[in-house]
PDB file of C-alpha atoms and ligand atoms in Angstrom:
ATOM      1  CA  MET A  21      75.439  47.916 267.728  1.00 76.00           C
ATOM      2  CA  ALA A  22      78.535  46.033 266.569  1.00 91.00           C
ATOM      3  CA  LYS A  23      81.334  48.230 265.328  1.00 96.00           C
ATOM      4  CA  ARG A  24      81.919  48.371 261.573  1.00 97.00           C
ATOM      5  CA  ASP A  25      85.202  48.485 259.655  1.00 98.00           C
ATOM      6  CA  LEU A  26      86.108  49.275 256.079  1.00 98.00           C
ATOM      7  CA  ILE A  27      88.426  46.515 254.933  1.00 99.00           C
ATOM      8  CA  SER A  28      86.821  45.996 251.513  1.00 98.00           C
ATOM      9  CA  ILE A  29      84.049  47.686 249.543  1.00 98.00           C
ATOM     10  CA  HIS A  30      82.636  44.154 249.242  1.00 98.00           C
ATOM     11  CA  ASP A  31      81.644  44.363 252.926  1.00 98.00           C
ATOM     12  CA  LEU A  32      79.334  47.339 252.329  1.00 98.00           C
ATOM     13  CA  SER A  33      75.796  47.012 250.999  1.00 97.00           C
ATOM     14  CA  ARG A  34      74.777  49.025 247.963  1.00 97.00           C
ATOM     15  CA  GLU A  35      72.596  51.156 250.252  1.00 97.00           C
ATOM     16  CA  GLU A  36      75.537  51.864 252.566  1.00 98.00           C
ATOM     17  CA  VAL A  37      77.720  52.893 249.646  1.00 98.00           C
ATOM     18  CA  GLU A  38      74.952  55.199 248.447  1.00 98.00           C
ATOM     19  CA  THR A  39      74.655  56.690 251.968  1.00 98.00           C
ATOM     20  CA  LEU A  40      78.404  57.400 251.988  1.00 98.00           C
ATOM     21  CA  PHE A  41      78.281  59.072 248.561  1.00 98.00           C
ATOM     22  CA  GLU A  42      75.353  61.247 249.601  1.00 98.00           C
ATOM     23  CA  LEU A  43      77.027  62.239 252.870  1.00 98.00           C
ATOM     24  CA  ALA A  44      80.309  62.992 251.079  1.00 98.00           C
ATOM     25  CA  THR A  45      78.495  65.152 248.528  1.00 98.00           C
ATOM     26  CA  GLU A  46      76.732  67.059 251.323  1.00 98.00           C
ATOM     27  CA  MET A  47      80.002  67.564 253.209  1.00 98.00           C
ATOM     28  CA  LYS A  48      81.827  68.759 250.125  1.00 98.00           C
ATOM     29  CA  ALA A  49      79.066  71.282 249.371  1.00 98.00           C
ATOM     30  CA  ASP A  50      78.833  72.607 252.935  1.00 97.00           C
ATOM     31  CA  PRO A  51      81.808  71.565 255.111  1.00 94.00           C
ATOM     32  CA  GLY A  52      80.817  74.003 257.873  1.00 95.00           C
ATOM     33  CA  LEU A  53      77.773  71.894 258.714  1.00 94.00           C
ATOM     34  CA  PHE A  54      80.054  69.083 259.877  1.00 97.00           C
ATOM     35  CA  ALA A  55      82.767  71.144 261.607  1.00 98.00           C
ATOM     36  CA  ASN A  56      81.898  69.684 265.021  1.00 97.00           C
ATOM     37  CA  ALA A  57      80.903  66.181 263.962  1.00 98.00           C
ATOM     38  CA  LEU A  58      83.954  64.509 265.546  1.00 98.00           C
ATOM     39  CA  VAL A  59      84.987  66.911 268.306  1.00 98.00           C
ATOM     40  CA  GLY A  60      87.183  65.113 270.833  1.00 98.00           C
ATOM     41  CA  LYS A  61      87.639  62.082 268.575  1.00 98.00           C
ATOM     42  CA  SER A  62      91.042  60.724 267.524  1.00 98.00           C
ATOM     43  CA  LEU A  63      92.185  58.665 264.541  1.00 98.00           C
ATOM     44  CA  ALA A  64      95.402  56.603 264.670  1.00 98.00           C
ATOM     45  CA  MET A  65      97.002  56.279 261.244  1.00 98.00           C
ATOM     46  CA  ILE A  66      99.500  53.416 260.892  1.00 98.00           C
ATOM     47  CA  PHE A  67     101.677  53.542 257.792  1.00 98.00           C
ATOM     48  CA  GLN A  68     103.869  50.609 256.751  1.00 97.00           C
ATOM     49  CA  LYS A  69     104.234  52.251 253.313  1.00 98.00           C
ATOM     50  CA  SER A  70     104.682  55.793 251.966  1.00 97.00           C
ATOM     51  CA  SER A  71     101.749  58.102 251.289  1.00 98.00           C
ATOM     52  CA  THR A  72     100.929  61.630 250.238  1.00 98.00           C
ATOM     53  CA  ARG A  73      97.166  61.626 249.578  1.00 98.00           C
ATOM     54  CA  THR A  74      96.025  59.118 252.189  1.00 98.00           C
ATOM     55  CA  ARG A  75      98.005  60.680 254.990  1.00 98.00           C
ATOM     56  CA  VAL A  76      97.087  64.277 254.221  1.00 98.00           C
ATOM     57  CA  SER A  77      93.429  63.646 253.343  1.00 99.00           C
ATOM     58  CA  PHE A  78      92.752  61.669 256.528  1.00 99.00           C
ATOM     59  CA  GLU A  79      94.633  64.109 258.742  1.00 98.00           C
ATOM     60  CA  VAL A  80      93.060  67.247 257.267  1.00 98.00           C
ATOM     61  CA  GLY A  81      89.684  65.494 257.110  1.00 98.00           C
ATOM     62  CA  MET A  82      89.781  64.753 260.847  1.00 98.00           C
ATOM     63  CA  THR A  83      90.783  68.364 261.584  1.00 98.00           C
ATOM     64  CA  GLN A  84      87.901  69.667 259.465  1.00 98.00           C
ATOM     65  CA  LEU A  85      85.491  67.473 261.450  1.00 98.00           C
ATOM     66  CA  GLY A  86      86.759  68.856 264.767  1.00 98.00           C
ATOM     67  CA  GLY A  87      88.847  65.775 265.591  1.00 98.00           C
ATOM     68  CA  HIS A  88      92.506  64.845 265.622  1.00 98.00           C
ATOM     69  CA  ALA A  89      94.729  62.407 263.729  1.00 98.00           C
ATOM     70  CA  LEU A  90      98.027  60.798 264.768  1.00 98.00           C
ATOM     71  CA  PHE A  91     100.581  59.772 262.148  1.00 98.00           C
ATOM     72  CA  LEU A  92     102.236  56.525 263.229  1.00 98.00           C
ATOM     73  CA  SER A  93     104.953  55.307 260.908  1.00 96.00           C
ATOM     74  CA  SER A  94     105.427  51.599 261.547  1.00 91.00           C
ATOM     75  CA  ASN A  95     109.165  52.299 261.834  1.00 90.00           C
ATOM     76  CA  ASP A  96     108.517  54.601 264.781  1.00 90.00           C
ATOM     77  CA  ILE A  97     106.012  52.501 266.723  1.00 95.00           C
ATOM     78  CA  GLN A  98     106.720  49.154 268.356  1.00 95.00           C
ATOM     79  CA  ILE A  99     105.226  47.184 265.426  1.00 94.00           C
ATOM     80  CA  GLY A 100     108.533  47.954 263.727  1.00 91.00           C
ATOM     81  CA  ARG A 101     110.319  46.137 266.589  1.00 92.00           C
ATOM     82  CA  GLY A 102     108.033  43.131 266.539  1.00 94.00           C
ATOM     83  CA  GLU A 103     105.077  44.052 268.776  1.00 96.00           C
ATOM     84  CA  THR A 104     102.147  42.011 267.537  1.00 97.00           C
ATOM     85  CA  ILE A 105      99.280  43.396 265.491  1.00 97.00           C
ATOM     86  CA  SER A 106      96.930  42.006 268.115  1.00 98.00           C
ATOM     87  CA  ASP A 107      98.555  43.852 271.053  1.00 98.00           C
ATOM     88  CA  THR A 108      98.830  47.024 268.960  1.00 98.00           C
ATOM     89  CA  ALA A 109      95.113  46.839 268.117  1.00 98.00           C
ATOM     90  CA  HIS A 110      94.077  46.276 271.733  1.00 98.00           C
ATOM     91  CA  VAL A 111      96.251  49.134 273.004  1.00 98.00           C
ATOM     92  CA  LEU A 112      95.371  51.708 270.340  1.00 98.00           C
ATOM     93  CA  ALA A 113      91.660  51.025 270.877  1.00 98.00           C
ATOM     94  CA  ARG A 114      92.102  52.157 274.515  1.00 98.00           C
ATOM     95  CA  PHE A 115      93.183  55.598 273.258  1.00 98.00           C
ATOM     96  CA  VAL A 116      91.568  56.354 269.918  1.00 98.00           C
ATOM     97  CA  ASP A 117      88.133  56.152 268.287  1.00 98.00           C
ATOM     98  CA  CYS A 118      89.224  54.768 264.916  1.00 98.00           C
ATOM     99  CA  ILE A 119      92.325  53.229 263.319  1.00 98.00           C
ATOM    100  CA  MET A 120      93.399  53.616 259.707  1.00 98.00           C
ATOM    101  CA  ALA A 121      96.201  51.396 258.450  1.00 98.00           C
ATOM    102  CA  ARG A 122      98.261  51.134 255.280  1.00 98.00           C
ATOM    103  CA  THR A 123      99.912  47.732 255.236  1.00 98.00           C
ATOM    104  CA  PHE A 124     101.839  45.355 253.066  1.00 98.00           C
ATOM    105  CA  ALA A 125     100.117  42.079 254.056  1.00 98.00           C
ATOM    106  CA  HIS A 126      96.349  42.340 253.720  1.00 98.00           C
ATOM    107  CA  GLN A 127      96.043  40.041 256.736  1.00 98.00           C
ATOM    108  CA  ASP A 128      97.575  42.774 258.939  1.00 98.00           C
ATOM    109  CA  VAL A 129      94.642  45.123 258.367  1.00 98.00           C
ATOM    110  CA  VAL A 130      92.197  42.225 258.727  1.00 98.00           C
ATOM    111  CA  ASP A 131      93.825  41.326 262.075  1.00 98.00           C
ATOM    112  CA  LEU A 132      93.771  44.933 263.274  1.00 98.00           C
ATOM    113  CA  ALA A 133      90.017  44.980 262.628  1.00 98.00           C
ATOM    114  CA  ARG A 134      89.613  41.651 264.381  1.00 98.00           C
ATOM    115  CA  PHE A 135      91.420  42.688 267.561  1.00 98.00           C
ATOM    116  CA  ALA A 136      90.528  46.389 267.829  1.00 98.00           C
ATOM    117  CA  SER A 137      87.239  47.282 269.492  1.00 98.00           C
ATOM    118  CA  VAL A 138      87.100  50.485 267.394  1.00 98.00           C
ATOM    119  CA  PRO A 139      86.469  50.770 263.623  1.00 98.00           C
ATOM    120  CA  VAL A 140      89.436  49.986 261.364  1.00 98.00           C
ATOM    121  CA  ILE A 141      89.855  51.465 257.890  1.00 99.00           C
ATOM    122  CA  ASN A 142      92.033  49.907 255.202  1.00 99.00           C
ATOM    123  CA  GLY A 143      94.130  52.767 253.842  1.00 99.00           C
ATOM    124  CA  LEU A 144      95.629  50.406 251.208  1.00 99.00           C
ATOM    125  CA  SER A 145      96.981  46.901 251.546  1.00 99.00           C
ATOM    126  CA  ASP A 146      98.788  44.768 248.991  1.00 98.00           C
ATOM    127  CA  ASP A 147      95.325  43.476 247.979  1.00 99.00           C
ATOM    128  CA  LEU A 148      92.804  46.323 248.254  1.00 99.00           C
ATOM    129  CA  HIS A 149      92.395  50.107 248.324  1.00 99.00           C
ATOM    130  CA  PRO A 150      88.748  50.695 249.288  1.00 99.00           C
ATOM    131  CA  CYS A 151      89.074  54.405 250.195  1.00 99.00           C
ATOM    132  CA  GLN A 152      90.402  55.035 246.711  1.00 99.00           C
ATOM    133  CA  ALA A 153      87.385  53.352 245.141  1.00 98.00           C
ATOM    134  CA  LEU A 154      85.008  55.501 247.208  1.00 98.00           C
ATOM    135  CA  ALA A 155      86.748  58.625 245.883  1.00 99.00           C
ATOM    136  CA  ASP A 156      86.783  57.223 242.337  1.00 99.00           C
ATOM    137  CA  PHE A 157      83.047  56.626 242.184  1.00 98.00           C
ATOM    138  CA  LEU A 158      82.344  59.954 243.901  1.00 98.00           C
ATOM    139  CA  THR A 159      84.313  61.546 241.048  1.00 98.00           C
ATOM    140  CA  LEU A 160      82.338  59.541 238.476  1.00 98.00           C
ATOM    141  CA  ARG A 161      79.044  60.662 240.038  1.00 98.00           C
ATOM    142  CA  GLU A 162      80.216  64.263 239.798  1.00 98.00           C
ATOM    143  CA  ALA A 163      81.015  63.769 236.109  1.00 98.00           C
ATOM    144  CA  PHE A 164      77.963  61.766 235.051  1.00 98.00           C
ATOM    145  CA  GLY A 165      75.333  62.079 237.793  1.00 98.00           C
ATOM    146  CA  SER A 166      74.386  59.707 240.599  1.00 97.00           C
ATOM    147  CA  ASP A 167      72.872  57.132 238.227  1.00 97.00           C
ATOM    148  CA  LEU A 168      75.872  55.405 236.637  1.00 98.00           C
ATOM    149  CA  SER A 169      73.873  52.436 235.364  1.00 96.00           C
ATOM    150  CA  GLY A 170      74.490  51.556 231.735  1.00 96.00           C
ATOM    151  CA  ARG A 171      77.924  53.199 231.793  1.00 98.00           C
ATOM    152  CA  LYS A 172      81.228  51.382 231.661  1.00 98.00           C
ATOM    153  CA  ILE A 173      84.562  52.094 233.318  1.00 99.00           C
ATOM    154  CA  ALA A 174      87.714  50.644 231.762  1.00 99.00           C
ATOM    155  CA  TYR A 175      90.820  49.844 233.791  1.00 99.00           C
ATOM    156  CA  VAL A 176      93.972  49.313 231.760  1.00 99.00           C
ATOM    157  CA  GLY A 177      97.008  47.843 233.505  1.00 98.00           C
ATOM    158  CA  ASP A 178      98.072  45.813 236.502  1.00 99.00           C
ATOM    159  CA  GLY A 179      95.426  43.691 238.256  1.00 98.00           C
ATOM    160  CA  ASN A 180      96.470  45.166 241.610  1.00 98.00           C
ATOM    161  CA  ASN A 181      94.936  46.521 244.835  1.00 98.00           C
ATOM    162  CA  VAL A 182      93.373  49.490 243.017  1.00 99.00           C
ATOM    163  CA  ALA A 183      91.916  47.240 240.302  1.00 99.00           C
ATOM    164  CA  HIS A 184      90.416  44.895 242.905  1.00 98.00           C
ATOM    165  CA  SER A 185      88.693  47.716 244.770  1.00 99.00           C
ATOM    166  CA  LEU A 186      87.535  49.229 241.491  1.00 98.00           C
ATOM    167  CA  LEU A 187      85.832  45.913 240.675  1.00 98.00           C
ATOM    168  CA  PHE A 188      83.907  46.008 243.957  1.00 98.00           C
ATOM    169  CA  GLY A 189      83.180  49.723 243.609  1.00 98.00           C
ATOM    170  CA  ALA A 190      81.757  49.268 240.126  1.00 98.00           C
ATOM    171  CA  ALA A 191      79.393  46.556 241.313  1.00 98.00           C
ATOM    172  CA  LYS A 192      78.206  48.617 244.286  1.00 97.00           C
ATOM    173  CA  ALA A 193      77.879  51.799 242.222  1.00 96.00           C
ATOM    174  CA  GLY A 194      76.025  49.918 239.469  1.00 97.00           C
ATOM    175  CA  MET A 195      78.548  50.413 236.682  1.00 98.00           C
ATOM    176  CA  ASN A 196      79.897  47.937 234.124  1.00 98.00           C
ATOM    177  CA  ILE A 197      83.654  47.415 234.246  1.00 99.00           C
ATOM    178  CA  SER A 198      86.190  46.099 231.765  1.00 99.00           C
ATOM    179  CA  ILE A 199      89.763  45.336 232.811  1.00 99.00           C
ATOM    180  CA  ALA A 200      92.614  44.901 230.349  1.00 99.00           C
ATOM    181  CA  SER A 201      95.809  43.386 231.762  1.00 98.00           C
ATOM    182  CA  PRO A 202      98.720  41.563 230.189  1.00 98.00           C
ATOM    183  CA  ARG A 203      98.720  37.812 230.736  1.00 98.00           C
ATOM    184  CA  GLY A 204     100.148  37.018 234.166  1.00 98.00           C
ATOM    185  CA  PHE A 205      99.074  40.360 235.632  1.00 98.00           C
ATOM    186  CA  GLU A 206      95.317  39.785 235.815  1.00 98.00           C
ATOM    187  CA  VAL A 207      93.200  40.527 238.895  1.00 98.00           C
ATOM    188  CA  ALA A 208      93.312  37.813 241.564  1.00 98.00           C
ATOM    189  CA  THR A 209      90.775  35.007 241.171  1.00 98.00           C
ATOM    190  CA  ASN A 210      89.445  35.244 244.742  1.00 98.00           C
ATOM    191  CA  TYR A 211      88.565  38.931 244.405  1.00 98.00           C
ATOM    192  CA  LEU A 212      87.195  38.404 240.909  1.00 98.00           C
ATOM    193  CA  GLU A 213      84.860  35.699 242.196  1.00 98.00           C
ATOM    194  CA  LEU A 214      83.580  37.861 245.055  1.00 98.00           C
ATOM    195  CA  ALA A 215      83.149  40.891 242.799  1.00 98.00           C
ATOM    196  CA  SER A 216      81.331  38.741 240.239  1.00 98.00           C
ATOM    197  CA  GLU A 217      78.780  37.842 242.935  1.00 98.00           C
ATOM    198  CA  ASP A 218      78.315  41.548 243.702  1.00 98.00           C
ATOM    199  CA  ALA A 219      78.064  42.357 239.994  1.00 98.00           C
ATOM    200  CA  ALA A 220      75.450  39.667 239.420  1.00 98.00           C
ATOM    201  CA  ALA A 221      73.411  40.997 242.347  1.00 97.00           C
ATOM    202  CA  ALA A 222      73.626  44.505 240.900  1.00 97.00           C
ATOM    203  CA  GLY A 223      72.975  43.397 237.322  1.00 97.00           C
ATOM    204  CA  VAL A 224      76.244  44.797 235.962  1.00 98.00           C
ATOM    205  CA  GLN A 225      78.909  43.223 233.784  1.00 98.00           C
ATOM    206  CA  ILE A 226      82.561  42.474 234.531  1.00 98.00           C
ATOM    207  CA  GLU A 227      84.689  41.909 231.436  1.00 98.00           C
ATOM    208  CA  LEU A 228      88.336  40.812 231.402  1.00 98.00           C
ATOM    209  CA  THR A 229      90.525  41.106 228.331  1.00 98.00           C
ATOM    210  CA  GLU A 230      94.135  41.389 227.202  1.00 98.00           C
ATOM    211  CA  SER A 231      93.168  44.159 224.753  1.00 98.00           C
ATOM    212  CA  PRO A 232      93.254  47.780 226.005  1.00 98.00           C
ATOM    213  CA  VAL A 233      91.266  48.868 222.928  1.00 98.00           C
ATOM    214  CA  GLU A 234      88.528  46.342 223.653  1.00 98.00           C
ATOM    215  CA  ALA A 235      88.390  47.464 227.301  1.00 99.00           C
ATOM    216  CA  VAL A 236      88.054  51.179 226.574  1.00 98.00           C
ATOM    217  CA  SER A 237      85.615  50.794 223.687  1.00 98.00           C
ATOM    218  CA  GLY A 238      82.335  52.400 224.772  1.00 98.00           C
ATOM    219  CA  ALA A 239      83.772  53.423 228.166  1.00 99.00           C
ATOM    220  CA  SER A 240      82.822  56.638 229.960  1.00 99.00           C
ATOM    221  CA  ALA A 241      85.983  56.528 232.048  1.00 99.00           C
ATOM    222  CA  VAL A 242      89.466  55.152 231.516  1.00 99.00           C
ATOM    223  CA  TYR A 243      91.525  54.350 234.614  1.00 99.00           C
ATOM    224  CA  THR A 244      95.094  53.233 235.097  1.00 99.00           C
ATOM    225  CA  ASP A 245      97.616  52.795 237.897  1.00 99.00           C
ATOM    226  CA  VAL A 246     101.351  52.214 238.180  1.00 98.00           C
ATOM    227  CA  TRP A 247     102.782  49.027 236.734  1.00 98.00           C
ATOM    228  CA  ALA A 248     104.915  48.356 239.831  1.00 98.00           C
ATOM    229  CA  SER A 249     103.192  48.952 243.161  1.00 98.00           C
ATOM    230  CA  MET A 250     104.821  49.681 246.501  1.00 98.00           C
ATOM    231  CA  GLY A 251     106.755  46.580 247.475  1.00 98.00           C
ATOM    232  CA  GLN A 252     107.367  45.557 243.831  1.00 98.00           C
ATOM    233  CA  GLU A 253     110.261  47.948 243.197  1.00 97.00           C
ATOM    234  CA  GLU A 254     112.599  45.117 242.167  1.00 98.00           C
ATOM    235  CA  GLU A 255     110.183  44.075 239.409  1.00 98.00           C
ATOM    236  CA  ALA A 256     109.924  47.585 237.955  1.00 98.00           C
ATOM    237  CA  ALA A 257     112.242  46.940 234.988  1.00 97.00           C
ATOM    238  CA  SER A 258     110.709  43.592 233.985  1.00 98.00           C
ATOM    239  CA  ARG A 259     107.231  45.044 234.321  1.00 98.00           C
ATOM    240  CA  LEU A 260     108.110  47.867 231.903  1.00 98.00           C
ATOM    241  CA  GLU A 261     108.608  45.131 229.321  1.00 98.00           C
ATOM    242  CA  ALA A 262     105.529  43.096 230.304  1.00 98.00           C
ATOM    243  CA  PHE A 263     103.212  46.123 230.099  1.00 98.00           C
ATOM    244  CA  ARG A 264     104.414  47.341 226.705  1.00 98.00           C
ATOM    245  CA  GLY A 265     101.338  48.416 224.725  1.00 98.00           C
ATOM    246  CA  PHE A 266      99.288  49.126 227.856  1.00 98.00           C
ATOM    247  CA  GLN A 267     100.003  52.862 228.139  1.00 98.00           C
ATOM    248  CA  VAL A 268      96.901  55.065 228.227  1.00 99.00           C
ATOM    249  CA  ASP A 269      97.726  57.642 225.561  1.00 98.00           C
ATOM    250  CA  GLY A 270      95.721  59.925 223.304  1.00 98.00           C
ATOM    251  CA  ALA A 271      95.157  57.184 220.730  1.00 98.00           C
ATOM    252  CA  LEU A 272      93.692  54.843 223.349  1.00 98.00           C
ATOM    253  CA  MET A 273      91.501  57.601 224.854  1.00 99.00           C
ATOM    254  CA  ALA A 274      90.141  58.212 221.350  1.00 98.00           C
ATOM    255  CA  GLU A 275      88.702  54.652 221.404  1.00 98.00           C
ATOM    256  CA  ALA A 276      86.552  55.512 224.453  1.00 99.00           C
ATOM    257  CA  ARG A 277      83.333  57.532 224.379  1.00 98.00           C
ATOM    258  CA  PRO A 278      83.821  61.197 223.420  1.00 98.00           C
ATOM    259  CA  GLU A 279      82.822  62.391 226.906  1.00 98.00           C
ATOM    260  CA  ALA A 280      85.144  59.903 228.626  1.00 98.00           C
ATOM    261  CA  ILE A 281      87.200  61.087 231.571  1.00 99.00           C
ATOM    262  CA  PHE A 282      90.641  59.855 232.603  1.00 99.00           C
ATOM    263  CA  LEU A 283      91.258  58.668 236.161  1.00 99.00           C
ATOM    264  CA  HIS A 284      94.394  57.635 238.064  1.00 98.00           C
ATOM    265  CA  CYS A 285      94.733  57.058 241.820  1.00 98.00           C
ATOM    266  CA  LEU A 286      98.193  58.706 241.741  1.00 98.00           C
ATOM    267  CA  PRO A 287     101.123  58.793 242.106  1.00 98.00           C
ATOM    268  CA  ALA A 288     101.529  58.548 238.305  1.00 98.00           C
ATOM    269  CA  HIS A 289     104.512  57.736 236.133  1.00 98.00           C
ATOM    270  CA  ARG A 290     104.033  59.822 233.004  1.00 98.00           C
ATOM    271  CA  GLY A 291     105.540  58.044 230.022  1.00 98.00           C
ATOM    272  CA  GLU A 292     104.843  54.611 231.542  1.00 98.00           C
ATOM    273  CA  GLU A 293     101.202  53.716 232.332  1.00 98.00           C
ATOM    274  CA  VAL A 294      99.932  57.095 231.086  1.00 99.00           C
ATOM    275  CA  SER A 295     101.190  59.675 228.621  1.00 98.00           C
ATOM    276  CA  ALA A 296     101.653  63.239 229.865  1.00 98.00           C
ATOM    277  CA  GLU A 297      99.161  64.477 227.268  1.00 98.00           C
ATOM    278  CA  VAL A 298      96.410  62.360 228.843  1.00 99.00           C
ATOM    279  CA  ALA A 299      97.363  62.838 232.513  1.00 99.00           C
ATOM    280  CA  ASP A 300      97.490  66.607 232.050  1.00 98.00           C
ATOM    281  CA  GLY A 301      94.919  66.875 229.258  1.00 98.00           C
ATOM    282  CA  PRO A 302      91.310  68.087 229.165  1.00 98.00           C
ATOM    283  CA  GLN A 303      89.777  64.681 229.932  1.00 98.00           C
ATOM    284  CA  SER A 304      91.836  64.184 233.098  1.00 99.00           C
ATOM    285  CA  ARG A 305      90.067  64.368 236.473  1.00 98.00           C
ATOM    286  CA  ILE A 306      93.048  63.175 238.522  1.00 99.00           C
ATOM    287  CA  PHE A 307      93.176  66.122 240.902  1.00 98.00           C
ATOM    288  CA  ASP A 308      89.397  66.131 241.539  1.00 98.00           C
ATOM    289  CA  GLN A 309      89.811  62.453 242.276  1.00 98.00           C
ATOM    290  CA  ALA A 310      92.625  63.164 244.768  1.00 98.00           C
ATOM    291  CA  GLU A 311      90.557  65.881 246.461  1.00 98.00           C
ATOM    292  CA  ASN A 312      87.607  63.517 246.674  1.00 99.00           C
ATOM    293  CA  ARG A 313      89.658  61.157 248.822  1.00 99.00           C
ATOM    294  CA  MET A 314      89.143  63.627 251.641  1.00 98.00           C
ATOM    295  CA  HIS A 315      85.408  64.136 251.108  1.00 98.00           C
ATOM    296  CA  ALA A 316      84.707  60.413 250.802  1.00 98.00           C
ATOM    297  CA  GLN A 317      86.825  59.600 253.866  1.00 98.00           C
ATOM    298  CA  LYS A 318      85.220  62.348 255.967  1.00 98.00           C
ATOM    299  CA  ALA A 319      81.874  60.728 255.257  1.00 98.00           C
ATOM    300  CA  LEU A 320      83.343  57.326 256.113  1.00 98.00           C
ATOM    301  CA  LEU A 321      84.848  58.577 259.396  1.00 98.00           C
ATOM    302  CA  VAL A 322      81.583  60.148 260.551  1.00 98.00           C
ATOM    303  CA  TRP A 323      79.608  57.058 259.536  1.00 98.00           C
ATOM    304  CA  LEU A 324      81.968  54.639 261.297  1.00 98.00           C
ATOM    305  CA  ILE A 325      82.741  56.640 264.433  1.00 97.00           C
ATOM    306  CA  GLN A 326      79.267  58.011 265.116  1.00 93.00           C
ATOM    307  CA  SER A 327      77.659  54.602 264.744  1.00 82.00           C
ATOM    308  CA  VAL A 328      79.879  52.935 267.374  1.00 76.00           C
TER     309      VAL A 328
HETATM  310  N1   CP B 424      96.262  57.258 245.869  1.00 50.74           N
HETATM  311  C1   CP B 424      96.904  57.141 247.049  1.00 50.74           C
HETATM  312  O1   CP B 424      96.550  56.341 247.916  1.00 50.74           O
HETATM  313  O2   CP B 424      97.941  58.003 247.194  1.00 50.74           O
HETATM  314  P1   CP B 424      99.039  57.980 248.345  1.00 50.74           P
HETATM  315  O3   CP B 424      99.866  56.740 248.143  1.00 50.74           O
HETATM  316  O4   CP B 424      99.816  59.242 248.155  1.00 50.74           O
HETATM  317  O5   CP B 424      98.343  57.943 249.679  1.00 50.74           O
HETATM  318  N1  NVA B 425      98.909  50.220 243.272  1.00 50.74           N
HETATM  319  C1  NVA B 425      99.586  51.313 243.915  1.00 50.74           C
HETATM  320  C2  NVA B 425      98.620  52.307 244.444  1.00 50.74           C
HETATM  321  C3  NVA B 425      99.235  53.501 245.127  1.00 50.74           C
HETATM  322  C4  NVA B 425      98.208  54.441 245.681  1.00 50.74           C
HETATM  323  C5  NVA B 425     100.463  50.766 245.034  1.00 50.74           C
HETATM  324  O1  NVA B 425     100.019  49.882 245.759  1.00 50.74           O
HETATM  325  O2  NVA B 425     101.608  51.213 245.148  1.00 50.74           O
END
């Protein structure tokens, strides 16, 4: 069977996404059952950018499955001195059973998957963050049950990597999604078009607006992310201005459904995209969401590595 990768949630069928959620739920409930699932297996983790959650959840996840993970900062491996992605992929695949990469250019993770004979996981690129979306919808299933149809998630903020993967995740999980971004910071057209195809196939709606209130109206979950992503540090000040009025605060949460939960991929900037009262308030599920990175990724690792 051909190896599989996880570059984008778009590449998974709805049935495969459902399989991953069910496996993750089983693993979370009874981790001991899977303690030997990946004995003797190794995961190489390439990081071109910083990370707390992705690094720790993948490394601890591999340990819990009986396997091993290697942290490879791109500054410490030869990629940092110009070795090609192609040679790196070929070489790592001779040693390890899976590669996870956090990159700037999305093409780097695409090329790793192309040249490595082992599964490659996108641990965040400038364009997409599929592992985050798996954890996000696992968290939503825990809050509202496995049938999310008829519910809406609102994303308020930058049309970035997290927003793109949330679009795909919503379509695969069968949830309506509304995204509010300031003009000039909307989701990218190519990902919107692909996600719209997935949404049409799933019979769910994608709505885009410049109004945070319109986006969160009727929503069961309100999601935001930083206004300046990794690699956009120089734009941080101008973005503060551009995103004025897009903070998720108590007043905005009050426009959502009464049972609505608040989600954020983290790291968060309290006082910018989210107020402290919301991030640390009773509707917040941000730490469950962070924990669920590990459960979702353990399921992903077992699914990808065992099926090779
Ligand atoms: N949400 C997320 O990917 O966090 P890290 O950047 O800490 O990995
Ligand atoms: N959009 C953010 C997500 C961090 C997990 C970034 O790319 O920096």
